[in-house]
PDB file of C-alpha atoms in Angstrom:
ATOM      1  CA  MET A   1      55.343 100.333 -60.171  1.00  0.00           C
ATOM      2  CA  GLY A   2      57.908  98.688 -61.996  1.00  0.00           C
ATOM      3  CA  PHE A   3      61.887  97.602 -61.286  1.00  0.00           C
ATOM      4  CA  PHE A   4      62.557  99.443 -58.854  1.00  0.00           C
ATOM      5  CA  SER A   5      58.426  98.458 -56.740  1.00  0.00           C
ATOM      6  CA  PHE A   6      59.449  94.992 -57.670  1.00  0.00           C
ATOM      7  CA  ASN A   7      62.772  94.755 -56.330  1.00  0.00           C
ATOM      8  CA  LYS A   8      62.229  97.263 -52.541  1.00  0.00           C
ATOM      9  CA  LYS A   9      59.241  94.323 -52.533  1.00  0.00           C
ATOM     10  CA  TYR A  10      61.351  91.692 -53.268  1.00  0.00           C
ATOM     11  CA  PHE A  11      64.940  92.488 -51.234  1.00  0.00           C
ATOM     12  CA  GLU A  12      63.188  93.362 -48.448  1.00  0.00           C
ATOM     13  CA  SER A  13      61.100  90.617 -48.365  1.00  0.00           C
ATOM     14  CA  LYS A  14      63.954  88.044 -48.697  1.00  0.00           C
ATOM     15  CA  LEU A  15      65.466  89.976 -46.453  1.00  0.00           C
ATOM     16  CA  VAL A  16      62.954  89.610 -43.011  1.00  0.00           C
ATOM     17  CA  GLU A  17      62.669  85.915 -43.995  1.00  0.00           C
ATOM     18  CA  LEU A  18      66.873  85.242 -44.208  1.00  0.00           C
ATOM     19  CA  GLU A  19      67.156  86.738 -41.135  1.00  0.00           C
ATOM     20  CA  ARG A  20      64.326  84.826 -39.252  1.00  0.00           C
ATOM     21  CA  LYS A  21      65.721  81.334 -40.304  1.00  0.00           C
ATOM     22  CA  ASP A  22      68.946  79.308 -38.394  1.00  0.00           C
ATOM     23  CA  LEU A  23      71.101  80.203 -41.599  1.00  0.00           C
ATOM     24  CA  ALA A  24      71.988  76.699 -43.881  1.00  0.00           C
ATOM     25  CA  ASP A  25      73.817  76.507 -47.082  1.00  0.00           C
ATOM     26  CA  ALA A  26      70.531  76.501 -48.824  1.00  0.00           C
ATOM     27  CA  GLN A  27      70.194  79.912 -46.868  1.00  0.00           C
ATOM     28  CA  THR A  28      73.415  81.777 -47.386  1.00  0.00           C
ATOM     29  CA  TYR A  29      73.606  80.156 -51.141  1.00  0.00           C
ATOM     30  CA  GLU A  30      70.635  82.014 -51.889  1.00  0.00           C
ATOM     31  CA  ALA A  31      71.808  85.588 -49.629  1.00  0.00           C
ATOM     32  CA  LYS A  32      74.589  85.365 -51.940  1.00  0.00           C
ATOM     33  CA  GLN A  33      73.018  85.225 -54.882  1.00  0.00           C
ATOM     34  CA  LEU A  34      70.588  87.859 -53.642  1.00  0.00           C
ATOM     35  CA  LEU A  35      73.939  90.492 -53.353  1.00  0.00           C
ATOM     36  CA  LYS A  36      75.018  89.173 -56.983  1.00  0.00           C
ATOM     37  CA  MET A  37      72.025  90.063 -58.538  1.00  0.00           C
ATOM     38  CA  LEU A  38      72.938  93.786 -57.287  1.00  0.00           C
ATOM     39  CA  ASP A  39      76.636  93.651 -57.581  1.00  0.00           C
ATOM     40  CA  ASP A  40      76.361  92.741 -61.054  1.00  0.00           C
ATOM     41  CA  LEU A  41      74.075  95.111 -61.767  1.00  0.00           C
ATOM     42  CA  VAL A  42      76.523  97.277 -60.427  1.00  0.00           C
ATOM     43  CA  ASP A  43      79.486  96.054 -62.623  1.00  0.00           C
ATOM     44  CA  GLU A  44      77.814  96.536 -65.642  1.00  0.00           C
ATOM     45  CA  GLY A  45      77.370 100.314 -65.610  1.00  0.00           C
ATOM     46  CA  TYR A  46      74.210 100.392 -63.323  1.00  0.00           C
ATOM     47  CA  PRO A  47      74.357 101.089 -59.083  1.00  0.00           C
ATOM     48  CA  ALA A  48      70.398 102.804 -59.033  1.00  0.00           C
ATOM     49  CA  LEU A  49      69.128  99.817 -57.929  1.00  0.00           C
ATOM     50  CA  SER A  50      72.338  99.060 -54.885  1.00  0.00           C
ATOM     51  CA  GLU A  51      72.234 102.158 -54.483  1.00  0.00           C
ATOM     52  CA  TYR A  52      68.686 102.503 -53.249  1.00  0.00           C
ATOM     53  CA  LEU A  53      67.751  98.911 -51.681  1.00  0.00           C
ATOM     54  CA  GLU A  54      71.125 100.168 -49.456  1.00  0.00           C
ATOM     55  CA  GLU A  55      69.401 103.354 -48.661  1.00  0.00           C
ATOM     56  CA  SER A  56      66.005 102.081 -48.521  1.00  0.00           C
ATOM     57  CA  PHE A  57      67.012  99.209 -46.059  1.00  0.00           C
ATOM     58  CA  GLN A  58      70.468  98.683 -46.509  1.00  0.00           C
ATOM     59  CA  CYS A  59      70.019  96.028 -48.105  1.00  0.00           C
ATOM     60  CA  VAL A  60      73.459  95.452 -49.439  1.00  0.00           C
ATOM     61  CA  THR A  61      74.869  95.666 -46.070  1.00  0.00           C
ATOM     62  CA  ARG A  62      72.586  92.976 -43.928  1.00  0.00           C
ATOM     63  CA  LEU A  63      73.065  90.685 -47.404  1.00  0.00           C
ATOM     64  CA  LYS A  64      76.430  90.654 -46.011  1.00  0.00           C
ATOM     65  CA  ASN A  65      75.771  90.369 -42.714  1.00  0.00           C
ATOM     66  CA  LEU A  66      73.573  87.290 -43.460  1.00  0.00           C
ATOM     67  CA  ILE A  67      77.015  85.845 -45.577  1.00  0.00           C
ATOM     68  CA  GLY A  68      79.085  86.819 -42.567  1.00  0.00           C
ATOM     69  CA  ARG A  69      76.928  84.587 -40.563  1.00  0.00           C
ATOM     70  CA  GLY A  70      77.129  81.703 -42.683  1.00  0.00           C
ATOM     71  CA  GLU A  71      80.548  82.384 -42.833  1.00  0.00           C
ATOM     72  CA  GLN A  72      80.677  82.649 -46.250  1.00  0.00           C
ATOM     73  CA  SER A  73      82.400  85.085 -48.582  1.00  0.00           C
ATOM     74  CA  PRO A  74      79.802  87.015 -51.372  1.00  0.00           C
ATOM     75  CA  PHE A  75      80.477  85.603 -55.252  1.00  0.00           C
ATOM     76  CA  SER A  76      83.074  87.360 -56.998  1.00  0.00           C
ATOM     77  CA  ILE A  77      83.038  89.267 -59.683  1.00  0.00           C
ATOM     78  CA  PRO A  78      85.012  88.769 -63.472  1.00  0.00           C
ATOM     79  CA  LYS A  79      87.887  90.975 -63.064  1.00  0.00           C
ATOM     80  CA  PRO A  80      87.304  93.617 -65.923  1.00  0.00           C
ATOM     81  CA  ARG A  81      88.750  93.819 -69.302  1.00  0.00           C
ATOM     82  CA  ALA A  82      90.312  96.690 -71.093  1.00  0.00           C
ATOM     83  CA  SER A  83      87.859  98.781 -73.170  1.00  0.00           C
ATOM     84  CA  VAL A  84      87.656  97.215 -76.354  1.00  0.00           C
ATOM     85  CA  GLU A  85      87.894  99.096 -79.769  1.00  0.00           C
ATOM     86  CA  TYR A  86      86.465  98.775 -82.991  1.00  0.00           C
ATOM     87  CA  GLY A  87      87.649  98.814 -86.338  1.00  0.00           C
ATOM     88  CA  ALA A  88      85.221 101.623 -88.558  1.00  0.00           C
ATOM     89  CA  ASP A  89      84.343  99.086 -91.175  1.00  0.00           C
ATOM     90  CA  GLU A  90      80.917  97.282 -90.982  1.00  0.00           C
ATOM     91  CA  THR A  91      81.208  93.189 -91.930  1.00  0.00           C
ATOM     92  CA  PRO A  92      78.003  91.316 -92.647  1.00  0.00           C
ATOM     93  CA  LEU A  93      77.380  89.535 -89.626  1.00  0.00           C
ATOM     94  CA  ASP A  94      77.019  86.369 -91.899  1.00  0.00           C
ATOM     95  CA  GLU A  95      80.153  87.508 -93.387  1.00  0.00           C
ATOM     96  CA  PHE A  96      81.871  87.615 -89.483  1.00  0.00           C
ATOM     97  CA  LEU A  97      80.700  84.744 -88.632  1.00  0.00           C
ATOM     98  CA  GLU A  98      82.103  82.056 -91.806  1.00  0.00           C
ATOM     99  CA  ARG A  99      85.014  83.806 -91.286  1.00  0.00           C
ATOM    100  CA  LEU A 100      84.602  82.777 -87.662  1.00  0.00           C
ATOM    101  CA  ALA A 101      84.213  79.075 -88.334  1.00  0.00           C
ATOM    102  CA  HIS A 102      87.839  78.376 -90.207  1.00  0.00           C
ATOM    103  CA  ILE A 103      89.586  80.649 -87.350  1.00  0.00           C
ATOM    104  CA  ASP A 104      92.619  78.620 -86.419  1.00  0.00           C
ATOM    105  CA  PRO A 105      92.952  77.850 -82.516  1.00  0.00           C
ATOM    106  CA  PRO A 106      95.998  79.787 -81.126  1.00  0.00           C
ATOM    107  CA  LYS A 107      98.766  77.718 -81.112  1.00  0.00           C
ATOM    108  CA  THR A 108     100.469  78.898 -77.110  1.00  0.00           C
ATOM    109  CA  ALA A 109      98.285  77.927 -74.464  1.00  0.00           C
ATOM    110  CA  GLN A 110      95.373  80.462 -73.882  1.00  0.00           C
ATOM    111  CA  SER A 111      94.009  80.347 -70.150  1.00  0.00           C
ATOM    112  CA  LEU A 112      90.744  79.276 -70.212  1.00  0.00           C
ATOM    113  CA  ASP A 113      87.627  78.941 -67.435  1.00  0.00           C
ATOM    114  CA  GLU A 114      87.079  75.048 -68.290  1.00  0.00           C
ATOM    115  CA  GLU A 115      84.076  74.144 -66.326  1.00  0.00           C
ATOM    116  CA  LEU A 116      82.274  77.158 -67.738  1.00  0.00           C
ATOM    117  CA  LEU A 117      82.830  76.086 -71.597  1.00  0.00           C
ATOM    118  CA  CYS A 118      81.655  72.638 -70.045  1.00  0.00           C
ATOM    119  CA  ASP A 119      78.764  74.033 -68.419  1.00  0.00           C
ATOM    120  CA  ILE A 120      77.646  76.006 -71.673  1.00  0.00           C
ATOM    121  CA  ALA A 121      78.151  72.456 -74.822  1.00  0.00           C
ATOM    122  CA  SER A 122      75.956  70.823 -72.151  1.00  0.00           C
ATOM    123  CA  PHE A 123      73.474  73.913 -71.750  1.00  0.00           C
ATOM    124  CA  SER A 124      73.807  73.809 -75.867  1.00  0.00           C
ATOM    125  CA  ARG A 125      72.978  69.719 -75.735  1.00  0.00           C
ATOM    126  CA  HIS A 126      70.612  69.676 -73.366  1.00  0.00           C
ATOM    127  CA  ILE A 127      68.117  72.033 -76.120  1.00  0.00           C
ATOM    128  CA  GLY A 128      69.148  69.437 -78.380  1.00  0.00           C
ATOM    129  CA  ARG A 129      67.740  69.201 -81.835  1.00  0.00           C
ATOM    130  CA  ASN A 130      63.987  69.072 -82.317  1.00  0.00           C
ATOM    131  CA  GLU A 131      62.743  67.817 -85.940  1.00  0.00           C
ATOM    132  CA  GLY A 132      60.665  71.413 -87.255  1.00  0.00           C
ATOM    133  CA  SER A 133      62.325  73.004 -85.258  1.00  0.00           C
ATOM    134  CA  ALA A 134      64.508  76.929 -86.435  1.00  0.00           C
ATOM    135  CA  TYR A 135      66.812  78.165 -83.732  1.00  0.00           C
ATOM    136  CA  ILE A 136      67.831  81.887 -83.202  1.00  0.00           C
ATOM    137  CA  PHE A 137      71.209  82.627 -81.131  1.00  0.00           C
ATOM    138  CA  LEU A 138      70.518  86.209 -79.519  1.00  0.00           C
ATOM    139  CA  LEU A 139      74.046  88.054 -80.111  1.00  0.00           C
ATOM    140  CA  ARG A 140      76.599  88.238 -79.030  1.00  0.00           C
ATOM    141  CA  ASP A 141      76.317  86.593 -75.547  1.00  0.00           C
ATOM    142  CA  CYS A 142      74.786  82.819 -77.383  1.00  0.00           C
ATOM    143  CA  LEU A 143      78.019  83.074 -80.004  1.00  0.00           C
ATOM    144  CA  LEU A 144      79.651  79.971 -78.696  1.00  0.00           C
ATOM    145  CA  PRO A 145      75.914  77.519 -78.441  1.00  0.00           C
ATOM    146  CA  TYR A 146      75.959  78.670 -82.120  1.00  0.00           C
ATOM    147  CA  PHE A 147      79.223  77.228 -83.244  1.00  0.00           C
ATOM    148  CA  PHE A 148      78.047  73.940 -81.111  1.00  0.00           C
ATOM    149  CA  PHE A 149      75.017  73.643 -83.219  1.00  0.00           C
ATOM    150  CA  ALA A 150      76.634  74.371 -85.903  1.00  0.00           C
ATOM    151  CA  GLN A 151      78.866  71.540 -85.935  1.00  0.00           C
ATOM    152  CA  GLY A 152      76.443  69.656 -86.745  1.00  0.00           C
ATOM    153  CA  GLY A 153      76.280  70.780 -90.064  1.00  0.00           C
ATOM    154  CA  GLU A 154      72.862  71.006 -89.975  1.00  0.00           C
ATOM    155  CA  GLY A 155      70.715  73.872 -91.725  1.00  0.00           C
ATOM    156  CA  GLY A 156      67.866  76.233 -89.682  1.00  0.00           C
ATOM    157  CA  LEU A 157      70.739  78.310 -87.425  1.00  0.00           C
ATOM    158  CA  TYR A 158      70.229  82.021 -87.212  1.00  0.00           C
ATOM    159  CA  ALA A 159      72.303  84.007 -85.840  1.00  0.00           C
ATOM    160  CA  TYR A 160      70.555  88.257 -85.373  1.00  0.00           C
ATOM    161  CA  PRO A 161      72.262  90.504 -82.666  1.00  0.00           C
ATOM    162  CA  ILE A 162      68.725  91.615 -80.864  1.00  0.00           C
ATOM    163  CA  GLY A 163      69.939  93.761 -78.437  1.00  0.00           C
ATOM    164  CA  ARG A 164      70.034  97.046 -76.811  1.00  0.00           C
ATOM    165  CA  ALA A 165      72.165  98.274 -79.379  1.00  0.00           C
ATOM    166  CA  PHE A 166      69.841  97.378 -82.266  1.00  0.00           C
ATOM    167  CA  LEU A 167      66.213  97.961 -80.750  1.00  0.00           C
ATOM    168  CA  ARG A 168      67.999 101.230 -80.064  1.00  0.00           C
ATOM    169  CA  ASP A 169      69.207 102.119 -83.985  1.00  0.00           C
ATOM    170  CA  VAL A 170      65.706 100.507 -84.596  1.00  0.00           C
ATOM    171  CA  SER A 171      62.921 102.438 -82.898  1.00  0.00           C
ATOM    172  CA  GLY A 172      64.595 105.319 -82.449  1.00  0.00           C
ATOM    173  CA  GLU A 173      64.188 105.332 -78.288  1.00  0.00           C
ATOM    174  CA  ALA A 174      67.039 105.449 -76.818  1.00  0.00           C
ATOM    175  CA  ASN A 175      65.785 103.460 -73.880  1.00  0.00           C
ATOM    176  CA  PHE A 176      63.380 101.003 -75.835  1.00  0.00           C
ATOM    177  CA  ASP A 177      64.429  98.063 -74.074  1.00  0.00           C
ATOM    178  CA  ASP A 178      63.393  99.250 -70.959  1.00  0.00           C
ATOM    179  CA  LEU A 179      60.052  99.833 -72.271  1.00  0.00           C
ATOM    180  CA  ILE A 180      59.933  95.679 -73.047  1.00  0.00           C
ATOM    181  CA  ARG A 181      60.894  95.239 -70.088  1.00  0.00           C
ATOM    182  CA  LEU A 182      58.829  96.522 -67.733  1.00  0.00           C
ATOM    183  CA  PRO A 183      55.253  94.400 -68.244  1.00  0.00           C
ATOM    184  CA  ILE A 184      58.075  91.145 -67.118  1.00  0.00           C
ATOM    185  CA  TYR A 185      58.390  93.015 -63.405  1.00  0.00           C
ATOM    186  CA  LEU A 186      54.638  94.257 -63.269  1.00  0.00           C
ATOM    187  CA  ALA A 187      53.568  90.817 -64.217  1.00  0.00           C
ATOM    188  CA  ALA A 188      56.560  89.730 -61.508  1.00  0.00           C
ATOM    189  CA  GLU A 189      55.064  93.047 -59.043  1.00  0.00           C
ATOM    190  CA  GLU A 190      50.991  91.071 -59.538  1.00  0.00           C
ATOM    191  CA  GLY A 191      52.576  87.388 -58.306  1.00  0.00           C
ATOM    192  CA  ILE A 192      52.061  85.767 -61.596  1.00  0.00           C
ATOM    193  CA  THR A 193      54.017  82.099 -62.014  1.00  0.00           C
ATOM    194  CA  ASP A 194      52.164  80.637 -64.368  1.00  0.00           C
ATOM    195  CA  PHE A 195      54.076  81.254 -67.223  1.00  0.00           C
ATOM    196  CA  GLU A 196      50.997  81.328 -70.110  1.00  0.00           C
ATOM    197  CA  GLU A 197      49.794  83.461 -68.028  1.00  0.00           C
ATOM    198  CA  PHE A 198      52.591  85.682 -67.985  1.00  0.00           C
ATOM    199  CA  LYS A 199      53.063  85.046 -71.877  1.00  0.00           C
ATOM    200  CA  ALA A 200      49.704  86.673 -72.737  1.00  0.00           C
ATOM    201  CA  PHE A 201      50.068  88.843 -70.371  1.00  0.00           C
ATOM    202  CA  PHE A 202      53.137  90.291 -71.682  1.00  0.00           C
ATOM    203  CA  ALA A 203      51.426  89.706 -75.148  1.00  0.00           C
ATOM    204  CA  ASN A 204      48.671  92.243 -74.305  1.00  0.00           C
ATOM    205  CA  GLU A 205      51.265  95.005 -72.787  1.00  0.00           C
ATOM    206  CA  THR A 206      54.030  94.657 -75.556  1.00  0.00           C
ATOM    207  CA  ALA A 207      51.319  95.049 -78.155  1.00  0.00           C
ATOM    208  CA  LYS A 208      50.332  98.540 -76.641  1.00  0.00           C
ATOM    209  CA  THR A 209      53.902  99.382 -76.312  1.00  0.00           C
ATOM    210  CA  LEU A 210      54.919  98.242 -80.857  1.00  0.00           C
ATOM    211  CA  ARG A 211      51.893  99.881 -81.547  1.00  0.00           C
ATOM    212  CA  LEU A 212      53.977 103.494 -80.882  1.00  0.00           C
ATOM    213  CA  PHE A 213      56.654 101.935 -82.375  1.00  0.00           C
ATOM    214  CA  PRO A 214      55.132 100.073 -85.962  1.00  0.00           C
ATOM    215  CA  ARG A 215      58.740  99.827 -87.537  1.00  0.00           C
ATOM    216  CA  VAL A 216      60.740  97.873 -84.709  1.00  0.00           C
ATOM    217  CA  LYS A 217      57.808  94.844 -84.822  1.00  0.00           C
ATOM    218  CA  ASP A 218      57.465  95.228 -89.153  1.00  0.00           C
ATOM    219  CA  THR A 219      60.817  94.630 -88.837  1.00  0.00           C
ATOM    220  CA  LEU A 220      61.683  91.504 -86.414  1.00  0.00           C
ATOM    221  CA  ALA A 221      57.678  90.539 -88.433  1.00  0.00           C
ATOM    222  CA  ARG A 222      59.848  90.136 -91.308  1.00  0.00           C
ATOM    223  CA  LEU A 223      63.172  88.269 -90.537  1.00  0.00           C
ATOM    224  CA  LEU A 224      60.495  85.743 -88.323  1.00  0.00           C
ATOM    225  CA  ASP A 225      58.415  85.746 -91.575  1.00  0.00           C
ATOM    226  CA  ASP A 226      61.640  84.221 -93.240  1.00  0.00           C
ATOM    227  CA  ILE A 227      62.258  81.804 -91.163  1.00  0.00           C
ATOM    228  CA  PRO A 228      60.663  78.610 -92.692  1.00  0.00           C
ATOM    229  CA  TYR A 229      60.312  76.414 -90.049  1.00  0.00           C
ATOM    230  CA  GLN A 230      57.334  75.469 -88.113  1.00  0.00           C
ATOM    231  CA  LYS A 231      58.758  76.186 -84.695  1.00  0.00           C
ATOM    232  CA  ILE A 232      61.486  78.666 -83.761  1.00  0.00           C
ATOM    233  CA  THR A 233      63.625  78.441 -80.784  1.00  0.00           C
ATOM    234  CA  VAL A 234      65.484  81.485 -79.194  1.00  0.00           C
ATOM    235  CA  VAL A 235      68.978  80.452 -77.493  1.00  0.00           C
ATOM    236  CA  GLU A 236      69.098  84.093 -74.538  1.00  0.00           C
ATOM    237  CA  SER A 237      72.215  83.580 -71.380  1.00  0.00           C
ATOM    238  CA  GLY A 238      69.077  84.592 -69.207  1.00  0.00           C
ATOM    239  CA  TYR A 239      68.531  86.976 -66.688  1.00  0.00           C
ATOM    240  CA  CYS A 240      64.734  88.685 -67.851  1.00  0.00           C
ATOM    241  CA  GLY A 241      64.402  87.546 -70.805  1.00  0.00           C
ATOM    242  CA  THR A 242      62.977  90.009 -73.024  1.00  0.00           C
ATOM    243  CA  MET A 243      64.660  89.609 -76.202  1.00  0.00           C
ATOM    244  CA  PRO A 244      62.838  86.072 -76.342  1.00  0.00           C
ATOM    245  CA  MET A 245      59.628  86.994 -74.697  1.00  0.00           C
ATOM    246  CA  LEU A 246      59.534  90.201 -77.013  1.00  0.00           C
ATOM    247  CA  LEU A 247      59.785  87.625 -80.886  1.00  0.00           C
ATOM    248  CA  SER A 248      57.707  85.188 -78.745  1.00  0.00           C
ATOM    249  CA  ALA A 249      54.754  87.877 -78.590  1.00  0.00           C
ATOM    250  CA  VAL A 250      56.063  89.058 -82.543  1.00  0.00           C
ATOM    251  CA  ASP A 251      55.672  85.470 -84.144  1.00  0.00           C
ATOM    252  CA  GLU A 252      53.321  82.537 -82.493  1.00  0.00           C
ATOM    253  CA  ARG A 253      55.899  80.006 -83.619  1.00  0.00           C
ATOM    254  CA  VAL A 254      58.734  81.229 -80.855  1.00  0.00           C
ATOM    255  CA  ASP A 255      59.800  79.448 -77.986  1.00  0.00           C
ATOM    256  CA  PHE A 256      62.776  79.738 -75.885  1.00  0.00           C
ATOM    257  CA  GLU A 257      65.708  78.206 -74.156  1.00  0.00           C
ATOM    258  CA  MET A 258      68.045  80.143 -71.275  1.00  0.00           C
ATOM    259  CA  TYR A 259      70.889  79.638 -69.502  1.00  0.00           C
ATOM    260  CA  THR A 260      69.340  80.691 -65.922  1.00  0.00           C
ATOM    261  CA  THR A 261      67.822  83.838 -64.840  1.00  0.00           C
ATOM    262  CA  ALA A 262      67.828  85.913 -61.408  1.00  0.00           C
ATOM    263  CA  PRO A 263      65.798  84.452 -58.748  1.00  0.00           C
ATOM    264  CA  CYS A 264      63.223  86.691 -58.702  1.00  0.00           C
ATOM    265  CA  PHE A 265      62.576  85.182 -62.001  1.00  0.00           C
ATOM    266  CA  PHE A 266      62.977  81.523 -60.797  1.00  0.00           C
ATOM    267  CA  GLU A 267      59.464  80.234 -60.999  1.00  0.00           C
ATOM    268  CA  MET A 268      58.225  81.766 -63.837  1.00  0.00           C
ATOM    269  CA  TYR A 269      60.848  80.727 -66.103  1.00  0.00           C
ATOM    270  CA  LYS A 270      61.235  77.709 -64.366  1.00  0.00           C
ATOM    271  CA  ASP A 271      60.493  75.557 -67.581  1.00  0.00           C
ATOM    272  CA  LYS A 272      62.785  77.530 -69.452  1.00  0.00           C
ATOM    273  CA  ILE A 273      66.211  77.381 -68.192  1.00  0.00           C
ATOM    274  CA  PHE A 274      68.927  74.578 -67.982  1.00  0.00           C
ATOM    275  CA  CYS A 275      69.842  75.889 -64.303  1.00  0.00           C
ATOM    276  CA  ARG A 276      69.806  77.788 -60.879  1.00  0.00           C
ATOM    277  CA  ARG A 277      73.396  78.722 -60.505  1.00  0.00           C
ATOM    278  CA  TYR A 278      72.403  82.282 -61.946  1.00  0.00           C
ATOM    279  CA  GLU A 279      75.884  82.747 -60.007  1.00  0.00           C
ATOM    280  CA  ARG A 280      77.931  82.436 -63.424  1.00  0.00           C
ATOM    281  CA  LEU A 281      75.664  84.486 -65.626  1.00  0.00           C
ATOM    282  CA  ARG A 282      78.021  87.769 -65.622  1.00  0.00           C
ATOM    283  CA  SER A 283      81.012  84.768 -66.572  1.00  0.00           C
ATOM    284  CA  PHE A 284      78.758  83.392 -68.683  1.00  0.00           C
ATOM    285  CA  GLU A 285      78.160  87.179 -70.927  1.00  0.00           C
ATOM    286  CA  SER A 286      82.010  88.018 -70.340  1.00  0.00           C
ATOM    287  CA  LEU A 287      83.899  85.572 -72.348  1.00  0.00           C
ATOM    288  CA  MET A 288      85.889  86.879 -74.700  1.00  0.00           C
ATOM    289  CA  SER A 289      83.853  85.823 -77.455  1.00  0.00           C
ATOM    290  CA  GLN A 290      80.940  86.737 -76.065  1.00  0.00           C
ATOM    291  CA  ASP A 291      81.543  90.171 -75.103  1.00  0.00           C
ATOM    292  CA  ALA A 292      84.346  91.800 -77.048  1.00  0.00           C
ATOM    293  CA  LEU A 293      84.898  89.761 -80.405  1.00  0.00           C
ATOM    294  CA  PHE A 294      81.900  92.291 -82.063  1.00  0.00           C
ATOM    295  CA  ALA A 295      79.740  94.941 -81.796  1.00  0.00           C
ATOM    296  CA  TYR A 296      76.707  95.159 -83.232  1.00  0.00           C
ATOM    297  CA  SER A 297      76.749  98.211 -85.933  1.00  0.00           C
ATOM    298  CA  SER A 298      73.777  98.603 -88.156  1.00  0.00           C
ATOM    299  CA  PHE A 299      70.431  96.840 -89.714  1.00  0.00           C
ATOM    300  CA  LYS A 300      70.258  97.729 -93.395  1.00  0.00           C
ATOM    301  CA  ASP A 301      68.542  95.795 -96.404  1.00  0.00           C
ATOM    302  CA  GLY A 302      67.712  92.744 -94.310  1.00  0.00           C
ATOM    303  CA  LYS A 303      70.654  92.659 -92.902  1.00  0.00           C
ATOM    304  CA  PHE A 304      73.002  92.796 -89.566  1.00  0.00           C
ATOM    305  CA  PHE A 305      76.539  94.526 -90.060  1.00  0.00           C
ATOM    306  CA  VAL A 306      79.211  94.127 -87.120  1.00  0.00           C
ATOM    307  CA  ARG A 307      82.175  96.095 -86.226  1.00  0.00           C
ATOM    308  CA  ALA A 308      85.181  93.391 -85.256  1.00  0.00           C
ATOM    309  CA  THR A 309      88.040  94.156 -82.914  1.00  0.00           C
ATOM    310  CA  GLN A 310      91.965  94.117 -83.579  1.00  0.00           C
ATOM    311  CA  ASP A 311      92.426  93.219 -80.625  1.00  0.00           C
ATOM    312  CA  LYS A 312      95.183  90.874 -80.814  1.00  0.00           C
ATOM    313  CA  ASP A 313      94.984  89.055 -77.223  1.00  0.00           C
ATOM    314  CA  VAL A 314      90.786  89.454 -77.643  1.00  0.00           C
ATOM    315  CA  LEU A 315      90.335  87.672 -81.251  1.00  0.00           C
ATOM    316  CA  GLN A 316      93.132  84.369 -79.808  1.00  0.00           C
ATOM    317  CA  GLY A 317      91.542  83.965 -76.818  1.00  0.00           C
ATOM    318  CA  ALA A 318      87.967  84.308 -78.806  1.00  0.00           C
ATOM    319  CA  ALA A 319      88.675  81.287 -80.860  1.00  0.00           C
ATOM    320  CA  ALA A 320      90.945  79.705 -77.912  1.00  0.00           C
ATOM    321  CA  GLU A 321      86.683  79.330 -76.207  1.00  0.00           C
ATOM    322  CA  ILE A 322      85.281  78.217 -80.391  1.00  0.00           C
ATOM    323  CA  ALA A 323      87.310  75.384 -80.672  1.00  0.00           C
ATOM    324  CA  PHE A 324      86.885  74.471 -76.986  1.00  0.00           C
ATOM    325  CA  VAL A 325      83.308  74.599 -77.392  1.00  0.00           C
ATOM    326  CA  LYS A 326      83.608  73.314 -80.624  1.00  0.00           C
ATOM    327  CA  ALA A 327      85.561  69.991 -79.853  1.00  0.00           C
ATOM    328  CA  ARG A 328      82.551  69.492 -77.312  1.00  0.00           C
ATOM    329  CA  ALA A 329      79.675  69.010 -80.040  1.00  0.00           C
TER     330      ALA A 329
END
């Protein structure tokens, strides 16, 4: 049971369902989203699932055939960016964000994905501000929603780079995020779609893992305990929802909002997502400001530290994206 077994059952059943139908635009769109799920993993350096499904039942080939039958083309993959180097010096994250808040946009015109940036502004507006609630923006992927909210000048905003690198650092386990993600696939394989049932299942399974890694639980609990609000809304780009679910398992005040999720989780997360346009997720996450501007470095004495890029093109592109979204707040 788990990641490979769930995806094998899911993709195989979807292929059988779609191949039996006369393809309308809606079914072709679904096939394109399914192929995009696999293409995105390959683009991120994880080709194993795509290769496994192709060897098992020619999944990729059959999805491409379905899309061809619908007289359409697969969704494109964002063009790869040259590898970004980060400086050796660590900077406290709060200081880095303060500098970004006052950075001037470039004087020369930048090529921006304005449709996507407007969508991110709409996502941020959709979340809204609720009295008595704090907001945690998971970095790097939700830097732009953080700056959208920060334009209001109100407090209760926290930007935390809680992701793979942070969990690896705190746990000492290279694949700790896989351990936390596993219950999501186990629940999906069990056919759980009711969110409250899923949340209870995830919390129970995650408690077992956290007992083996008490430093992770203690670190997250301290971070959350320091937030003096009745409710905490975690803002995430999406897909599996691993990090928001982990935080909700540590503190019952936590709820969350995601831009989107993978098609296999649409029903599970239906009230937690802004849209079902999964095909935009990789572009959302690969914007310069949300992918290349800085990297997690360490967590010391209750503070996050990052290393920033010195690449002028990235700095200018990120500044333009931040200015664009802030202007729409």
